[in-house]
Amino acid sequence: MRQPEIKDGKTLATVAYITPLGLLIAISLNLEKKNPYIFFHARQMIGLIIMVGVSNICEKHVNSWFGTALWFITFVSWIYCLIYAIIGEYKLLPFLGHYFQDWFKNLK
């Protein structure tokens, strides 16, 4: 992508990773601009929120240790995505990032 899009969208892409509320703020402020960099990171964050939900369900209903391991993986993934949003790069989350981009491709 073009460098001006990344530079303009870096702040809102970072805000998208702060909390689910930050995600909503980033999406709503980007509806007029349609910056693809912000939408890329918003799709990644939506996937991370789903991962947290799955880890919580697994922790409660399947196995506490398994759910905790999934939560830890999600936390590390969140840090990974946050760092690349701050740096200003399009970096997919390993294994699942491509799916998140595909599943939530209507967010543009």
PDB file of C-alpha atoms in Angstrom:
ATOM      1  CA  MET A   1       0.000   0.000   0.000  1.00  0.00           C
ATOM      2  CA  ARG A   2       0.945   3.591  -0.317  1.00  0.00           C
ATOM      3  CA  GLN A   3       2.991   5.214   2.417  1.00  0.00           C
ATOM      4  CA  PRO A   4       0.663   8.258   2.873  1.00  0.00           C
ATOM      5  CA  GLU A   5      -2.262   5.912   3.671  1.00  0.00           C
ATOM      6  CA  ILE A   6      -0.193   4.160   6.301  1.00  0.00           C
ATOM      7  CA  LYS A   7       1.037   7.445   7.798  1.00  0.00           C
ATOM      8  CA  ASP A   8      -2.503   8.871   7.964  1.00  0.00           C
ATOM      9  CA  GLY A   9      -3.991   5.695   9.404  1.00  0.00           C
ATOM     10  CA  LYS A  10      -1.321   4.677  11.898  1.00  0.00           C
ATOM     11  CA  THR A  11      -2.971   6.373  14.890  1.00  0.00           C
ATOM     12  CA  LEU A  12      -6.443   4.950  14.295  1.00  0.00           C
ATOM     13  CA  ALA A  13      -5.002   1.508  13.515  1.00  0.00           C
ATOM     14  CA  THR A  14      -3.273   1.585  16.894  1.00  0.00           C
ATOM     15  CA  VAL A  15      -6.450   2.780  18.627  1.00  0.00           C
ATOM     16  CA  ALA A  16      -8.302  -0.188  17.117  1.00  0.00           C
ATOM     17  CA  TYR A  17      -6.142  -2.544  19.200  1.00  0.00           C
ATOM     18  CA  ILE A  18      -6.628  -0.805  22.536  1.00  0.00           C
ATOM     19  CA  THR A  19     -10.101  -2.129  23.463  1.00  0.00           C
ATOM     20  CA  PRO A  20     -13.268  -3.192  21.640  1.00  0.00           C
ATOM     21  CA  LEU A  21     -14.425   0.391  22.183  1.00  0.00           C
ATOM     22  CA  GLY A  22     -11.262   1.594  20.453  1.00  0.00           C
ATOM     23  CA  LEU A  23     -12.113  -0.708  17.564  1.00  0.00           C
ATOM     24  CA  LEU A  24     -15.551   0.878  17.223  1.00  0.00           C
ATOM     25  CA  ILE A  25     -14.033   4.355  17.394  1.00  0.00           C
ATOM     26  CA  ALA A  26     -11.460   3.526  14.715  1.00  0.00           C
ATOM     27  CA  ILE A  27     -14.079   2.043  12.390  1.00  0.00           C
ATOM     28  CA  SER A  28     -16.546   4.896  12.849  1.00  0.00           C
ATOM     29  CA  LEU A  29     -13.905   7.600  12.295  1.00  0.00           C
ATOM     30  CA  ASN A  30     -12.679   5.784   9.192  1.00  0.00           C
ATOM     31  CA  LEU A  31     -16.060   5.427   7.486  1.00  0.00           C
ATOM     32  CA  GLU A  32     -15.584   8.666   5.549  1.00  0.00           C
ATOM     33  CA  LYS A  33     -11.852   8.316   4.819  1.00  0.00           C
ATOM     34  CA  LYS A  34     -11.984   4.636   3.819  1.00  0.00           C
ATOM     35  CA  ASN A  35      -8.307   4.162   4.683  1.00  0.00           C
ATOM     36  CA  PRO A  36      -7.460   0.508   3.857  1.00  0.00           C
ATOM     37  CA  TYR A  37      -4.687   0.411   6.475  1.00  0.00           C
ATOM     38  CA  ILE A  38      -7.150   1.097   9.288  1.00  0.00           C
ATOM     39  CA  PHE A  39      -9.640  -1.446   7.956  1.00  0.00           C
ATOM     40  CA  PHE A  40      -6.869  -4.059   7.668  1.00  0.00           C
ATOM     41  CA  HIS A  41      -6.030  -3.716  11.353  1.00  0.00           C
ATOM     42  CA  ALA A  42      -9.706  -3.480  12.345  1.00  0.00           C
ATOM     43  CA  ARG A  43     -10.324  -6.864  10.683  1.00  0.00           C
ATOM     44  CA  GLN A  44      -7.369  -8.322  12.571  1.00  0.00           C
ATOM     45  CA  MET A  45      -8.737  -6.962  15.869  1.00  0.00           C
ATOM     46  CA  ILE A  46     -12.194  -8.400  15.223  1.00  0.00           C
ATOM     47  CA  GLY A  47     -10.525 -11.789  14.797  1.00  0.00           C
ATOM     48  CA  LEU A  48      -8.596 -11.313  18.039  1.00  0.00           C
ATOM     49  CA  ILE A  49     -11.819 -10.513  19.890  1.00  0.00           C
ATOM     50  CA  ILE A  50     -13.296 -13.755  18.565  1.00  0.00           C
ATOM     51  CA  MET A  51     -10.173 -15.595  19.724  1.00  0.00           C
ATOM     52  CA  VAL A  52     -10.632 -14.198  23.246  1.00  0.00           C
ATOM     53  CA  GLY A  53     -14.243 -15.376  23.253  1.00  0.00           C
ATOM     54  CA  VAL A  54     -13.260 -18.860  22.144  1.00  0.00           C
ATOM     55  CA  SER A  55     -10.529 -19.059  24.775  1.00  0.00           C
ATOM     56  CA  ASN A  56     -12.969 -17.985  27.497  1.00  0.00           C
ATOM     57  CA  ILE A  57     -15.543 -20.569  26.397  1.00  0.00           C
ATOM     58  CA  CYS A  58     -12.866 -23.284  26.304  1.00  0.00           C
ATOM     59  CA  GLU A  59     -11.613 -22.282  29.730  1.00  0.00           C
ATOM     60  CA  LYS A  60     -15.076 -22.524  31.235  1.00  0.00           C
ATOM     61  CA  HIS A  61     -16.523 -25.550  29.424  1.00  0.00           C
ATOM     62  CA  VAL A  62     -13.656 -27.662  28.073  1.00  0.00           C
ATOM     63  CA  ASN A  63     -10.498 -27.449  30.141  1.00  0.00           C
ATOM     64  CA  SER A  64      -9.125 -24.666  32.266  1.00  0.00           C
ATOM     65  CA  TRP A  65      -5.526 -25.218  31.150  1.00  0.00           C
ATOM     66  CA  PHE A  66      -6.457 -25.418  27.479  1.00  0.00           C
ATOM     67  CA  GLY A  67      -8.482 -22.209  27.706  1.00  0.00           C
ATOM     68  CA  THR A  68      -5.646 -20.463  29.517  1.00  0.00           C
ATOM     69  CA  ALA A  69      -3.195 -21.588  26.815  1.00  0.00           C
ATOM     70  CA  LEU A  70      -5.523 -20.232  24.123  1.00  0.00           C
ATOM     71  CA  TRP A  71      -5.847 -16.965  26.035  1.00  0.00           C
ATOM     72  CA  PHE A  72      -2.047 -16.672  26.245  1.00  0.00           C
ATOM     73  CA  ILE A  73      -1.738 -17.307  22.498  1.00  0.00           C
ATOM     74  CA  THR A  74      -4.366 -14.627  21.888  1.00  0.00           C
ATOM     75  CA  PHE A  75      -2.537 -12.162  24.134  1.00  0.00           C
ATOM     76  CA  VAL A  76       0.768 -12.724  22.330  1.00  0.00           C
ATOM     77  CA  SER A  77      -1.058 -12.364  18.998  1.00  0.00           C
ATOM     78  CA  TRP A  78      -2.562  -9.080  20.175  1.00  0.00           C
ATOM     79  CA  ILE A  79       0.888  -7.734  21.105  1.00  0.00           C
ATOM     80  CA  TYR A  80       2.224  -8.885  17.712  1.00  0.00           C
ATOM     81  CA  CYS A  81      -0.541  -7.078  15.817  1.00  0.00           C
ATOM     82  CA  LEU A  82      -0.286  -3.948  17.965  1.00  0.00           C
ATOM     83  CA  ILE A  83       3.446  -3.670  17.329  1.00  0.00           C
ATOM     84  CA  TYR A  84       2.992  -3.903  13.564  1.00  0.00           C
ATOM     85  CA  ALA A  85       0.205  -1.309  13.662  1.00  0.00           C
ATOM     86  CA  ILE A  86       2.528   1.063  15.503  1.00  0.00           C
ATOM     87  CA  ILE A  87       5.417   0.342  13.133  1.00  0.00           C
ATOM     88  CA  GLY A  88       3.182   0.925  10.122  1.00  0.00           C
ATOM     89  CA  GLU A  89       3.242  -2.418   8.362  1.00  0.00           C
ATOM     90  CA  TYR A  90       0.659  -4.735   6.871  1.00  0.00           C
ATOM     91  CA  LYS A  91       1.538  -7.910   8.730  1.00  0.00           C
ATOM     92  CA  LEU A  92      -0.975 -10.745   8.919  1.00  0.00           C
ATOM     93  CA  LEU A  93      -1.367 -12.698  12.112  1.00  0.00           C
ATOM     94  CA  PRO A  94       0.309 -16.087  11.493  1.00  0.00           C
ATOM     95  CA  PHE A  95      -2.083 -18.942  10.640  1.00  0.00           C
ATOM     96  CA  LEU A  96      -5.353 -17.022  11.179  1.00  0.00           C
ATOM     97  CA  GLY A  97      -4.720 -13.538   9.821  1.00  0.00           C
ATOM     98  CA  HIS A  98      -5.542 -14.511   6.247  1.00  0.00           C
ATOM     99  CA  TYR A  99      -8.852 -15.982   7.401  1.00  0.00           C
ATOM    100  CA  PHE A 100      -9.703 -12.849   9.384  1.00  0.00           C
ATOM    101  CA  GLN A 101      -9.096 -10.701   6.315  1.00  0.00           C
ATOM    102  CA  ASP A 102     -11.258 -13.004   4.216  1.00  0.00           C
ATOM    103  CA  TRP A 103     -14.109 -13.431   6.725  1.00  0.00           C
ATOM    104  CA  PHE A 104     -14.446  -9.722   7.416  1.00  0.00           C
ATOM    105  CA  LYS A 105     -13.707  -8.461   3.882  1.00  0.00           C
ATOM    106  CA  ASN A 106     -17.029  -6.576   3.848  1.00  0.00           C
ATOM    107  CA  LEU A 107     -15.478  -4.119   6.293  1.00  0.00           C
ATOM    108  CA  LYS A 108     -14.041  -1.655   3.796  1.00  0.00           C
TER     109      LYS A 108
END
